[in-house]
Amino acid sequence: MSKLVVVEKQIVVPGEILAEGMDFLPGKGTFREGENIIASRLGLVNASGRVVQIVPLAGKYLPKRDDTIIGVVKDMSYSSWFVDVGYPYEGSLSMKDATAEFIERGASLSDYFAVGDVIITKVANVTKEGNIDLTMKAPGLRKLNGGRVIEITPFKIPRVVGKQGSMIGLIKDKTGCTLFAGQNGRIWIRGSSPEAEKLATDAIYLIAEKAHTSGLTERVGEFLEKNKLENQK
Amino acid sequence: MKYAKRNDGRKFNETRPITAEVGVIKNAVGSAKFQIGKTIAIAAVYGPNNVFPKFLQKPDRAILRCNYNMMAFSGSGDRVRPGTNRRGKEIGMVIEKAFENILDLSEFPKAAIDVFIELPQTDAGTRCAGICAASLALADAGFEMKDLVCAISCGLVGDQVVADLDYSEEAFEGGSVDIPIAMTPRNGEITLLQLDGEISKEDLKKAVEFGKEACLKIYEIQKQVLKAKYEETKQ
């Protein structure tokens, strides 16, 4: 007899038994031991059909192919840039993938991206050894000018964006800021004033703190409304 | 020498009172405080980080680096000389070994996971308190691991097998044997077992039994505090 030992959305710790029997399949953040499925990280249980998986509550960014992320240019060589993507090892952006323009022989690469530039980029490929290949050849990928970048746990980015971008749309509306959330947990904010950027930052930190609760959009709406009024006084 | 009643009146298989907390250091990826009796351990996890010198890198997995440090006036005896020392290095190494097969290090090839264990106040059983704190901190940081790790020191005081020796028992004039034990609570795998002194086979078996019993108690506390961090804000 197979049965689920835990309930949906329950918080589990590593090593807890989630399900007994071979009818269930181990998903992300779980593994099989004998006939049981065991949690391997701290998170919320998500059992959809036969697959039992863990939605992590904390953790570091693991690059995946096709992730759109925010990176910082750290270094460059003759034909490529090295970009910090929030992972222990830098991603490499080669000349061929960096721009559609023709780069003349002997041109300085810093005319395109200089050290310290913040860019929206995409993960083209990740090898098993953790080498990350980046590309700028997709719609919306560009160098970012002005604003600020904040960092939260990457697993909370889906909550910051919300269903069909509802949450991020709300913050944009109420603060008048331009926002971009990268899948590596970095969020770029540019507003008309430092106060507006601060308000958007606070709202995002609030989401990150309460990410596992329900009714979050209303709560953030209230928070923005309350602080907006104070700003106007 | 006979040891009929424990100095602080505990039962022979009873541990000192335990409290724990996670998320005590905001700048760390994961952190925890673990207190057993008067022994306090604080663990902070950072990383995955770059590894230098480069020859220490493992191409297929991350390395685990544990740093164990007793603070200068943490003990009841002399001032502990600050900085790296051989004892601390060795304990750091055995703590690494206690976690090596529990953590999924292949998730971050070539990188390092750093664990810092600080002991602001000590009353024996420091490496076990350190392991308990490190286990909580690693889980709090969201690393993949097969199980939590619980640890307790058991041993022989005079002629009596006891669980969780404090400093007065470790320094018992009739002689004492200290056995730090770390295990995974789900299937009772032992990841650390050290022995300092002389003990009979029967007593050792009994000490390990006491240790397993105490570890399961610690596990319940660990589980509870990890969940409490998120349930508080759930409302």
XYZ file of C-alpha atoms in Angstrom, chain A residues 9-17 28-31 33 38-42 44 57-62 87-89 127-131 155-156 209-210 212-213 219, chain B residues 29 47-52 57 59-60 106-112 139-148 186-187 189 219 222-223 226-227 229-231 233-235:
82
model
C 2.305 22.635 1.655
C 3.647 21.164 4.900
C 7.109 22.402 5.893
C 9.603 19.536 5.935
C 13.256 19.252 6.928
C 15.964 17.122 5.237
C 15.579 13.452 6.069
C 11.848 13.455 6.664
C 9.853 10.636 5.078
C 13.104 17.751 -7.071
C 14.552 17.983 -3.573
C 13.699 14.361 -2.752
C 15.235 10.942 -3.180
C 15.506 5.079 -0.126
C 12.698 11.202 1.582
C 13.069 14.996 1.584
C 16.606 16.233 0.950
C 16.097 19.920 1.664
C 14.101 22.350 3.731
C 7.231 22.956 1.294
C 12.450 27.921 1.048
C 16.132 28.811 0.912
C 19.162 28.047 -1.190
C 21.670 29.394 -3.638
C 21.213 29.994 -7.343
C 21.908 27.054 -9.626
C 27.227 31.498 -8.629
C 30.708 30.642 -7.320
C 32.115 30.557 -10.833
C 28.045 21.989 -18.336
C 28.158 19.339 -15.653
C 31.370 20.892 -14.336
C 29.584 24.167 -13.744
C 30.921 26.150 -16.718
C 13.474 30.608 -5.069
C 11.370 33.611 -4.120
C 10.147 37.484 3.989
C 6.516 36.378 3.632
C 5.407 31.183 1.829
C 2.184 32.809 3.054
C -0.710 42.555 1.828
C 23.540 31.917 4.044
C 29.060 29.783 0.182
C 29.330 28.063 -2.188
C 32.553 30.042 -2.589
C 35.500 30.016 -4.927
C 38.311 27.675 -3.934
C 41.888 28.902 -3.766
C 39.215 22.215 -6.093
C 36.110 18.999 -10.496
C 33.021 16.951 -9.712
C 27.972 17.328 -6.278
C 25.468 20.161 -6.655
C 28.282 22.741 -6.697
C 31.327 21.387 -8.556
C 34.684 23.137 -7.925
C 33.246 25.262 -5.110
C 33.577 25.225 -1.329
C 19.623 22.835 6.474
C 18.698 26.487 7.036
C 20.984 27.465 4.153
C 18.976 25.146 1.890
C 21.706 22.696 0.940
C 20.665 19.236 -0.158
C 21.344 16.674 2.520
C 20.230 13.109 3.144
C 19.324 13.748 6.751
C 20.055 16.021 9.670
C 16.400 8.259 10.291
C 18.439 5.113 9.934
C 24.019 5.620 10.773
C 16.465 15.487 16.376
C 16.173 20.383 15.529
C 13.113 19.573 13.441
C 13.761 24.611 11.612
C 10.009 24.564 11.035
C 11.349 29.814 11.626
C 8.815 29.667 8.808
C 5.690 28.919 10.814
C 5.729 34.303 9.844
C 2.952 32.153 8.389
C 0.246 33.444 10.802
